[in-house]
Amino acid sequence: MELKIRNLRKEYGNFPALNGVNLDIRSGELIALLGPSGSGKTTLLRAIAGLEMPDGGQIFFGERDASRQSVQQRHVGFVFQHYALFKHMKVLDNIAFGMRYGQGRRKSEAQIRQKVLELLDLVQLNGLEGRYPSQLSGGQRQRVALARALAIEPQVLLLDEPFGALDAQVRKGLRRWLRQIHDETGHTTVFVTHDQEEAMELSDRVAVLHKGGLQQVGTPDEIYDNPATPFVYAFIGDSTSLPVDLRNGEAVFEGRALRISRVDSPDGPGRLHIRPQDVTLTAPSDGVVHGKIIGLRRSGGYRRADISVGVKHDRVEALLPPEQEVSVGDEVGLDFRRYAAFAEDREPPKLGLARKAA
Amino acid sequence: MSADTLAVAPSAGTVAPVRLPSPVTESPVAKAVLIALAVGFLAFFLLLPLAAVFVEAFRKGVGAYLESFEDPDTLSAVWLTVVVALIAVPLNIVFGLAASWAIAKFEFKGKSFLLSLIDLPFSVSPVVSGMCYVLLFGANGVLGPWLAKHDLQIIFALPGLVLATIFVTFPFVARELIPLMQEQGTSEEEAALSLGAGGFRTFWSVTLPNVRWALLYGVLLCNARAMGEFGAVSVVSGHLRGLTNTIPLQVEILYNDYNFVAAFAVASVLAGLGLVTLAIKTGLEWRYGDQISAAHRH
């Protein structure tokens, strides 16, 4: 089932949760809605499900305009962040709920039981049909919630922060497992997350949302390697930025010009965004930009260097191999392997590395 | 950590631990005094009067006690009380469920106003609420002439008793359910809807089972109050013997007639109802504390 979202708008009071979102979701793909809290990602997911009625815009399920359909009619599988299992029902009754009371054709109890056991097998919870949700671990509850959503044979599977409430170990296992289930069942799957690692690892495509608007949609590689907006640059992965003047396809930082491939017209003040791993340190006389190391930190297999650059002491972060011999106070030159500049981008992003500096 | 500390550490375990009192605990003497004060207070103000009710009721033996219930006026009072409770309690269940459902699961204007309105019967004297009904429905009341024309009797009759009882027991069910429903949120209902269930099915299979013990708890308190209410009922009843007297009013009448054994015998029924209510309530709190409401958790 292919989903088309057209100019979707939703406001809570005066706060725009969705600001005219357009998004095409391909049949059978696993797509992540990624954004910080308040970006509108959950509102978008709930609007697709019909749990939230948008103020404007349309949602198409294939050719069918679902915008005015009720949540029951849309026939979507929805997995809630905190599972929302029916506490007073056993696992079997939880999974059977949609088959018993839903919109589909009535099944006999024997058929229902059969289907429940199949689903429990799919989610690897064989033998737990007689338990109550309170007797299950968080990961098990999440699997029951998924089995319950799959039981109504939905056209679309929607998951709201599916792993948000689980600890890191369980989360990684379930992530791989969800991908497996997706590949086996072939549902069009949309999931919401604020965890970029989860989004990048799990999904075919990622839709990045910010302040109710779509910033970029693309494969994890596209999103990471070619961020379309300053926000995506800052939100996905690490980056620091420098104030520059954009002139004729060049970004000028304190009199030194850097050639830029992607010019985001018009000319004028903007910012240059660089990822720490794209910064190389050279002799002070060589680099395009000069600076002084003001801090060194160990970070996994690398070292991170804070470098103060230019007369205004802008901060650039570099990821260095641990064997590179540098120390705090060294004067260094900087070369940038990859970077992007955006016009009309004055303030450093209030996210990630840039925020830590403030 | 240095090698020295490692070597010393095991020997530390062999020294008998000195048990220091917890800094937030009182001395044993203070504890005993506080407990004695509380128990003494309860015994004097609660247990003693309660015991007195039963002692007085059985003062002339079991025979006299049972005879008290052969009085037709008393019997009709018991019957009337049951009828009033049977009407008022179910109506309050319906109202309580509706109000708490609306308040806990939806956002609307005037929500906090509705919440304080539900609490009104707690803050208004029952006598005043009884008076309101008299002013509204009584012979000289606002609706009095119209009611008289249509031959409808509300005050000094069963409808008045029911109305007054509903008013004073208004908050009991709703107050139990609102905090619980608010805490539970709407995600289970949303899950049921997304699975295709209709509104009524969702309420019946998901919402109601989630609040059943809290509902029972509220109903219990509501019933105890409905049967025991004196003030409001007293104003609208008119004290017609054998017709509009509920148990509490009958107790007063018997007492004023110097019929002490009968008065205390009837009172012992109410006291017994209170004790049973208390026992079931405690049982519910103990067994289903986590499903009642945050306020009653231990």
XYZ file of C-alpha atoms in Angstrom:
656
model
C 0.000 0.000 0.000
C 1.367 3.328 -1.116
C 0.730 6.413 1.017
C 0.492 9.956 -0.251
C 0.372 12.851 2.149
C -0.640 16.176 0.672
C -0.210 19.551 2.346
C -1.126 18.204 5.775
C -1.685 20.865 8.416
C -2.469 20.607 12.104
C -2.405 23.199 14.856
C -2.687 22.840 18.601
C -3.972 26.212 19.675
C -1.547 28.540 17.941
C 1.250 26.012 17.829
C 1.618 24.544 14.353
C 2.354 20.849 14.777
C 2.260 20.160 11.032
C 2.990 22.890 8.583
C 1.815 21.655 5.204
C 3.630 18.350 4.964
C 3.940 16.544 1.618
C 5.311 13.037 1.692
C 5.109 10.007 -0.569
C 5.616 6.661 1.104
C 6.324 3.799 -1.248
C 4.585 0.489 -1.047
C 6.471 -1.997 1.092
C 9.142 0.395 2.303
C 10.284 0.914 5.866
C 10.419 4.633 6.476
C 11.427 6.526 9.595
C 9.954 9.843 10.710
C 12.881 11.408 12.512
C 12.979 14.634 14.431
C 13.509 16.182 17.841
C 10.580 16.349 20.252
C 7.976 18.837 19.109
C 8.907 18.388 15.451
C 5.484 16.983 14.569
C 6.592 13.451 13.781
C 4.156 11.765 16.149
C 1.348 14.059 15.023
C 2.049 13.041 11.441
C 1.975 9.350 12.339
C -1.234 9.731 14.313
C -2.790 11.701 11.455
C -1.976 8.844 9.078
C -3.621 6.416 11.513
C -6.676 8.601 11.923
C -6.090 9.098 15.635
C -5.589 12.804 14.971
C -7.779 14.776 12.612
C -5.724 17.275 10.608
C -6.928 20.841 10.034
C -6.206 20.601 6.328
C -4.653 18.489 3.627
C -5.214 14.974 2.424
C -3.956 11.470 3.043
C -4.237 8.866 0.307
C -4.019 5.146 0.935
C -3.220 4.021 -2.584
C -5.923 5.747 -4.653
C -8.345 5.985 -1.761
C -8.689 9.338 -0.007
C -8.566 8.359 3.644
C -8.593 11.912 4.997
C -12.150 11.754 6.289
C -12.161 8.075 7.205
C -12.340 7.004 10.830
C -9.489 5.186 12.493
C -11.461 1.931 12.287
C -12.052 2.301 8.552
C -8.397 3.019 7.798
C -7.423 -0.441 8.930
C -3.900 0.343 10.025
C -1.757 -1.552 12.482
C -0.645 0.879 15.182
C 1.998 0.113 17.795
C 2.021 2.555 20.678
C 5.070 3.888 22.425
C 4.143 2.344 25.748
C 2.578 -0.705 24.098
C -0.961 0.087 25.322
C -1.655 -3.589 25.886
C -4.986 -4.359 27.519
C -3.826 -4.981 31.077
C -6.746 -7.135 32.120
C -6.496 -9.480 29.134
C -4.160 -12.350 28.548
C -1.720 -12.212 25.647
C -4.040 -14.401 23.591
C -7.006 -12.084 24.123
C -4.891 -9.034 23.429
C -3.830 -10.363 20.061
C -7.311 -11.694 19.305
C -9.003 -8.360 20.098
C -8.947 -6.985 16.569
C -10.143 -10.274 15.093
C -12.999 -10.521 17.575
C -14.270 -6.960 17.651
C -12.757 -5.387 14.541
C -14.170 -4.543 11.147
C -13.012 -7.647 9.292
C -14.955 -10.791 8.532
C -15.828 -12.768 11.653
C -13.633 -15.758 12.377
C -14.404 -18.772 14.510
C -12.666 -18.992 17.886
C -10.615 -21.922 16.583
C -9.421 -19.867 13.613
C -8.616 -16.957 15.895
C -6.615 -19.157 18.223
C -4.775 -20.629 15.266
C -3.901 -17.159 13.975
C -2.793 -15.968 17.418
C -0.437 -18.916 17.765
C 0.998 -18.230 14.308
C 1.603 -14.602 15.237
C 3.198 -15.581 18.546
C 5.494 -17.800 16.548
C 6.326 -14.896 14.234
C 7.221 -12.634 17.153
C 9.035 -15.491 18.914
C 6.832 -15.634 21.989
C 5.611 -19.212 21.700
C 3.898 -20.508 24.799
C 3.223 -17.123 26.381
C -0.408 -16.830 25.234
C -1.721 -17.410 28.760
C 0.331 -14.659 30.415
C -0.905 -11.249 31.420
C 0.999 -8.202 30.135
C 2.251 -7.477 33.654
C 4.051 -10.830 33.602
C 6.077 -9.914 30.509
C 9.283 -7.937 30.079
C 9.305 -4.674 28.151
C 10.678 -6.296 25.020
C 8.088 -9.068 25.177
C 5.290 -6.543 25.596
C 6.518 -4.708 22.539
C 6.379 -7.943 20.561
C 2.841 -8.658 21.760
C 1.854 -5.133 20.731
C 3.263 -5.791 17.275
C 1.528 -9.164 16.996
C -1.741 -7.523 18.019
C -1.337 -4.867 15.348
C -0.466 -7.472 12.714
C -3.456 -9.630 13.654
C -5.915 -7.452 11.753
C -3.788 -7.890 8.614
C -3.325 -4.166 8.169
C -2.290 -2.508 4.942
C 0.034 -0.192 6.754
C 1.999 -0.682 9.941
C 2.610 2.419 12.055
C 4.921 2.415 15.051
C 5.277 5.290 17.508
C 8.755 5.288 19.072
C 8.677 1.495 19.107
C 11.839 1.061 21.126
C 11.764 4.277 23.127
C 10.959 2.666 26.463
C 13.434 -0.220 26.216
C 17.012 -0.407 27.411
C 19.846 -0.227 24.926
C 20.583 -3.963 24.726
C 17.020 -5.044 24.060
C 16.585 -2.167 21.662
C 19.381 -3.276 19.356
C 18.062 -6.834 19.207
C 14.498 -5.730 18.529
C 15.657 -3.340 15.839
C 17.216 -6.121 13.802
C 14.189 -8.289 14.478
C 11.710 -5.624 13.337
C 13.629 -5.297 10.079
C 13.337 -9.065 9.671
C 9.579 -9.042 10.334
C 9.185 -6.200 7.875
C 11.039 -8.109 5.190
C 8.972 -11.246 5.877
C 5.547 -9.598 5.926
C 6.202 -6.869 3.360
C 3.967 -4.275 5.051
C 4.439 -0.629 4.313
C 5.917 0.414 7.632
C 6.230 3.899 9.081
C 7.905 4.421 12.410
C 8.597 7.477 14.516
C 11.840 7.944 16.335
C 13.996 10.661 17.806
C 17.000 8.348 17.718
C 18.936 8.995 14.510
C 21.020 5.865 14.879
C 17.826 3.806 14.969
C 16.417 5.625 11.961
C 19.617 5.269 9.931
C 20.153 1.607 10.737
C 16.640 0.361 10.373
C 14.947 2.178 7.553
C 15.004 2.275 3.775
C 14.357 5.987 3.836
C 14.323 8.656 6.481
C 12.040 11.697 6.623
C 13.525 14.410 8.819
C 11.017 16.741 10.444
C 11.610 20.007 12.215
C 9.044 22.452 13.586
C 6.197 20.764 11.777
C 7.880 20.847 8.381
C 9.659 18.216 6.341
C 13.350 19.051 6.046
C 14.546 16.210 3.866
C 13.488 12.768 2.711
C 16.034 10.289 1.479
C 18.025 7.157 2.073
C 20.207 7.144 5.178
C 23.244 7.734 2.936
C 21.679 10.733 1.222
C 20.598 12.211 4.529
C 23.994 11.793 6.105
C 26.194 12.688 3.134
C 24.127 15.432 1.575
C 22.072 17.167 4.209
C 19.615 19.473 2.497
C 19.296 22.036 5.252
C 21.396 23.437 8.093
C 19.043 21.712 10.491
C 19.673 18.282 9.002
C 23.402 18.967 9.078
C 23.271 19.678 12.774
C 20.683 17.091 13.739
C 22.052 14.082 11.877
C 25.524 13.169 12.959
C 27.973 15.728 14.329
C 28.878 19.023 12.782
C 30.162 22.441 13.642
C 29.695 25.566 11.624
C 31.447 28.830 10.751
C 29.965 32.152 9.699
C 30.871 32.881 6.088
C 30.034 35.253 3.265
C 28.729 33.577 0.144
C 29.989 35.148 -3.088
C 30.004 33.709 -6.614
C 30.157 30.053 -5.611
C 32.640 30.656 -2.843
C 32.286 30.749 0.882
C 34.511 33.436 2.335
C 35.669 33.101 5.916
C 37.660 36.079 7.135
C 39.131 36.773 3.728
C 39.858 33.161 2.814
C 37.695 31.656 0.102
C 36.514 28.060 0.054
C 35.092 26.699 -3.148
C 31.654 25.244 -2.642
C 29.996 22.813 -4.959
C 26.484 23.375 -3.800
C 25.604 26.997 -3.829
C 22.533 27.828 -1.952
C 21.759 31.174 -3.556
C 21.431 34.058 -2.956
C 24.801 35.553 -2.079
C 25.189 37.054 1.339
C 25.950 35.968 4.850
C 25.565 32.282 5.600
C 27.152 29.435 7.478
C 29.563 26.730 6.519
C 28.867 23.308 8.062
C 31.607 20.722 8.524
C 31.560 17.280 10.122
C 34.390 16.558 12.600
C 35.633 13.614 10.543
C 35.972 15.849 7.474
C 38.465 18.143 9.183
C 42.201 17.396 8.707
C 44.900 19.180 10.627
C 47.880 20.477 8.697
C 50.827 22.729 9.347
C 49.655 26.235 10.267
C 50.916 27.611 6.970
C 49.026 25.116 4.795
C 45.374 24.929 5.778
C 42.573 27.065 4.370
C 41.708 28.169 7.856
C 43.920 28.634 10.890
C 43.210 27.911 14.470
C 44.430 26.925 17.865
C 43.606 23.724 19.713
C 41.745 24.609 22.901
C 40.637 21.172 24.008
C 41.232 17.474 23.432
C 38.899 14.648 24.412
C 39.005 10.916 23.919
C 35.929 9.596 22.166
C 35.842 5.876 21.405
C 38.611 4.999 18.949
C 39.292 8.658 18.181
C 40.206 11.910 19.736
C 38.122 15.013 19.371
C 39.836 18.354 19.161
C 38.170 21.667 19.848
C 39.765 24.269 17.671
C 39.265 27.974 18.047
C 39.243 29.600 14.619
C 39.447 33.186 13.403
C 39.257 36.513 15.176
C 35.893 35.780 16.741
C 37.075 32.458 18.152
C 34.524 30.369 16.346
C 34.711 26.757 17.357
C 35.376 23.867 14.971
C 35.550 20.270 16.052
C 37.898 17.740 14.450
C 37.988 13.975 14.788
C 41.595 12.804 14.938
C 43.246 9.396 14.942
C 44.667 8.862 18.429
C 48.220 8.470 17.092
C 48.238 12.003 15.668
C 50.467 14.019 17.956
C 48.807 17.217 18.981
C 48.350 18.990 22.250
C 46.269 21.784 23.627
C 47.644 25.154 22.601
C 49.051 24.018 19.243
C 48.603 26.356 16.295
C 47.220 24.347 13.390
C 45.932 24.716 9.867
C 42.616 23.149 8.907
C 41.568 21.515 5.663
C 37.987 20.581 5.041
C 37.357 17.502 2.913
C 33.633 17.947 2.687
C 31.366 20.770 3.719
C 28.281 22.660 2.703
C 27.242 26.256 2.964
C 23.761 27.613 3.385
C 22.690 31.159 2.777
C 20.473 33.107 5.115
C 21.715 30.895 7.882
C 23.033 33.287 10.495
C 22.734 31.661 13.861
C 24.570 28.454 14.719
C 22.096 25.577 15.015
C 20.790 25.059 18.531
C 21.498 21.379 18.417
C 24.189 18.781 18.879
C 27.809 19.883 19.022
C 27.045 23.514 18.398
C 24.837 23.673 21.442
C 27.409 22.082 23.691
C 29.793 24.889 22.848
C 27.396 27.563 24.029
C 42.446 1.793 44.709
C 45.778 0.958 46.369
C 46.896 -2.472 47.529
C 46.753 -1.310 51.177
C 43.049 -0.712 51.224
C 42.409 -4.011 49.510
C 44.346 -5.856 52.216
C 42.545 -4.113 55.026
C 39.065 -4.506 53.646
C 38.341 -8.157 54.650
C 39.170 -7.627 58.339
C 36.636 -4.829 58.500
C 33.907 -7.431 57.975
C 34.755 -9.305 61.162
C 34.035 -6.359 63.436
C 30.513 -6.539 64.828
C 28.460 -3.853 63.106
C 27.210 -1.100 65.381
C 23.550 -0.478 64.608
C 22.939 3.229 64.604
C 19.343 4.447 64.664
C 18.084 5.810 61.383
C 18.263 9.608 61.482
C 14.583 9.924 60.625
C 13.294 7.527 63.311
C 11.900 8.608 66.700
C 13.103 7.110 69.942
C 11.125 4.032 71.147
C 9.510 6.071 73.907
C 8.294 8.763 71.551
C 6.981 6.073 69.211
C 5.028 4.370 71.989
C 3.554 7.663 73.190
C 2.465 8.673 69.696
C 0.870 5.302 68.999
C -0.880 5.271 72.368
C -2.246 8.752 71.727
C -3.621 7.779 68.341
C -5.120 4.513 69.548
C -6.572 6.150 72.653
C -8.133 8.896 70.576
C -9.668 6.409 68.161
C -10.932 4.200 70.972
C -12.548 7.078 72.810
C -14.131 8.808 69.843
C -14.901 5.900 67.514
C -14.804 2.452 69.059
C -16.489 3.356 72.349
C -19.553 5.014 70.733
C -19.771 2.187 68.204
C -19.719 -0.394 70.981
C -22.292 1.648 72.889
C -24.688 1.386 69.944
C -24.592 -2.380 70.075
C -24.648 -2.548 73.883
C -27.726 -0.328 74.006
C -29.391 -2.284 71.208
C -29.001 -5.581 73.072
C -29.610 -4.142 76.576
C -32.927 -5.980 76.900
C -31.795 -9.124 75.144
C -31.916 -10.514 71.647
C -35.684 -10.882 71.774
C -36.271 -7.174 72.362
C -33.703 -6.412 69.670
C -35.520 -8.499 67.091
C -38.902 -7.185 68.182
C -37.769 -3.697 67.197
C -37.856 -4.798 63.591
C -41.439 -5.968 63.797
C -42.626 -2.385 63.962
C -44.206 -1.683 60.510
C -42.872 1.887 60.527
C -39.354 0.605 61.029
C -39.774 -2.002 58.343
C -41.055 0.557 55.897
C -38.112 2.830 56.780
C -35.679 0.019 55.966
C -37.523 -0.690 52.735
C -37.621 2.989 51.756
C -33.895 3.330 52.390
C -33.175 0.357 50.160
C -35.414 1.741 47.399
C -33.785 5.178 47.577
C -30.327 3.622 47.410
C -31.368 1.332 44.568
C -32.410 4.357 42.521
C -29.753 6.860 43.585
C -26.690 4.626 43.396
C -27.205 3.357 39.817
C -27.955 6.898 38.650
C -24.762 8.073 40.273
C -22.819 5.244 38.632
C -24.071 6.385 35.248
C -23.355 10.011 36.044
C -19.992 9.252 37.605
C -18.861 7.195 34.625
C -20.064 9.797 32.149
C -18.452 12.692 34.006
C -15.143 10.998 34.636
C -15.001 9.695 31.073
C -15.558 13.209 29.769
C -13.108 14.827 32.160
C -10.345 12.254 31.909
C -10.396 11.466 28.210
C -11.364 14.705 26.482
C -10.203 18.283 26.394
C -12.950 20.870 26.443
C -13.705 24.333 27.741
C -15.149 24.532 31.220
C -13.477 21.303 32.309
C -12.151 22.700 35.576
C -15.534 24.286 36.230
C -17.194 20.887 35.849
C -14.599 19.416 38.210
C -15.378 21.940 40.937
C -19.089 21.480 40.306
C -18.703 17.776 41.033
C -17.091 18.672 44.349
C -19.866 21.075 45.308
C -21.839 18.570 47.434
C -18.731 18.091 49.583
C -18.565 21.763 50.440
C -22.256 22.526 50.785
C -24.044 21.531 53.986
C -26.535 18.730 53.247
C -29.250 20.732 54.978
C -28.724 23.566 52.522
C -28.979 21.191 49.584
C -32.216 19.810 51.011
C -33.508 23.357 51.391
C -32.695 24.047 47.726
C -34.988 21.246 46.659
C -37.736 22.472 48.954
C -37.393 25.974 47.485
C -37.496 24.539 43.998
C -40.155 21.861 44.259
C -42.023 22.689 47.482
C -45.608 23.979 47.568
C -44.357 27.572 47.740
C -41.358 26.869 45.545
C -40.572 27.988 42.022
C -42.011 24.888 40.389
C -44.548 24.229 43.174
C -47.718 25.551 41.459
C -46.915 23.745 38.199
C -46.243 20.487 40.040
C -49.447 20.860 42.031
C -51.446 21.454 38.854
C -50.094 18.233 37.370
C -50.539 16.377 40.656
C -46.834 15.642 40.982
C -45.495 15.236 44.493
C -41.743 15.619 44.852
C -41.100 17.097 48.246
C -42.275 14.937 51.178
C -42.277 11.936 48.828
C -39.934 9.394 47.297
C -38.727 11.606 44.378
C -37.553 14.272 46.827
C -35.683 11.715 48.905
C -34.012 10.331 45.799
C -33.081 13.797 44.512
C -31.579 14.840 47.848
C -29.673 11.569 48.104
C -28.330 11.863 44.565
C -27.157 15.379 45.325
C -25.156 14.477 48.415
C -23.679 11.316 46.889
C -22.876 13.048 43.587
C -19.074 13.100 43.907
C -18.337 9.625 45.229
C -18.147 7.600 42.022
C -16.731 10.400 39.886
C -14.049 11.283 42.418
C -12.812 7.710 42.479
C -12.728 7.333 38.709
C -11.354 10.675 37.509
C -7.807 10.388 38.889
C -7.522 6.776 37.777
C -8.821 7.428 34.286
C -6.573 10.455 33.946
C -3.589 8.405 34.973
C -4.444 5.628 32.541
C -4.719 8.031 29.645
C -6.307 7.115 26.343
C -3.753 4.898 24.671
C -5.548 1.620 25.393
C -8.746 3.096 23.986
C -6.840 4.289 20.945
C -5.380 0.830 20.528
C -8.860 -0.694 20.609
C -10.120 1.815 18.039
C -7.138 1.217 15.765
C -7.925 -2.500 15.923
C -11.339 -1.700 14.541
C -13.502 -1.773 17.671
C -16.402 0.649 17.925
C -16.929 3.199 20.678
C -19.246 1.134 22.852
C -17.153 -2.018 22.477
C -14.062 -0.029 23.458
C -15.809 1.323 26.540
C -17.190 -2.057 27.536
C -14.095 -4.198 26.881
C -11.274 -1.791 27.626
C -12.263 1.266 29.674
C -14.692 -0.348 32.078
C -12.526 -3.364 33.049
C -9.642 -1.005 33.721
C -11.633 0.924 36.304
C -13.854 -1.853 37.666
C -12.323 -2.021 41.145
C -12.226 1.730 41.496
C -15.843 1.790 40.373
C -16.798 -0.798 42.975
C -14.925 1.215 45.590
C -16.806 4.352 44.618
C -20.140 2.548 44.558
C -19.481 1.218 48.032
C -18.817 4.664 49.464
C -21.724 6.092 47.508
C -24.071 3.431 48.864
C -22.944 3.888 52.456
C -23.576 7.580 52.202
C -26.891 7.115 50.364
C -28.232 4.868 53.126
C -26.817 6.901 55.964
C -27.604 10.433 54.785
C -29.541 12.428 57.360
C -29.421 16.183 56.779
C -30.611 16.644 53.226
C -33.108 13.819 53.459
C -34.459 15.152 56.727
C -35.405 18.465 55.104
C -37.257 16.975 52.138
C -38.783 14.001 53.929
C -41.458 15.662 56.070
C -41.047 12.803 58.559
C -44.269 11.009 57.669
C -44.094 7.829 59.719
C -44.192 4.708 57.651
C -44.152 6.779 54.455
C -41.146 9.069 54.065
C -38.831 8.059 56.868
C -35.548 6.460 55.951
C -33.480 4.518 58.481
C -31.552 7.508 59.892
C -34.769 9.502 60.286
C -36.498 6.538 61.920
C -33.654 6.281 64.424
C -34.156 9.892 65.386
C -37.905 9.471 65.771
C -37.561 6.342 67.901
C -34.971 8.069 70.075
C -37.166 11.099 70.548
C -39.968 8.710 71.557
C -37.684 7.394 74.346
C -37.777 4.008 72.616
C -34.064 3.501 73.185
C -33.767 -0.213 72.455
C -35.538 0.151 69.125
C -33.581 3.305 68.284
C -30.244 1.631 68.929
C -31.364 -1.593 67.270
C -32.147 0.285 64.067
C -28.980 2.309 64.484
C -27.032 -0.931 64.781
C -28.182 -1.825 61.275
C -26.585 1.369 59.970
C -23.497 0.778 62.072
C -23.282 -2.758 60.716
C -23.592 -1.416 57.175
C -20.720 0.937 57.957
C -18.559 -1.873 59.280
C -19.259 -4.090 56.275
C -18.482 -1.203 53.938
C -15.242 -0.590 55.778
C -14.283 -4.259 55.580
C -14.944 -4.534 51.834
C -13.225 -1.191 51.234
C -10.130 -2.323 53.101
C -10.208 -5.621 51.250
C -10.356 -3.801 47.910
C -7.511 -1.491 48.882
C -5.413 -4.419 49.964
C -6.108 -6.627 46.985
C -6.508 -4.163 44.119
C -4.712 -1.097 45.460
C -2.838 -0.598 42.230
C -6.043 -0.648 40.226
C -8.068 1.666 42.402
C -6.448 5.027 42.230
C -3.191 6.650 43.088
C -4.768 8.184 46.178
C -5.399 4.809 47.846
C -2.138 3.055 47.090
C -0.065 1.756 49.936
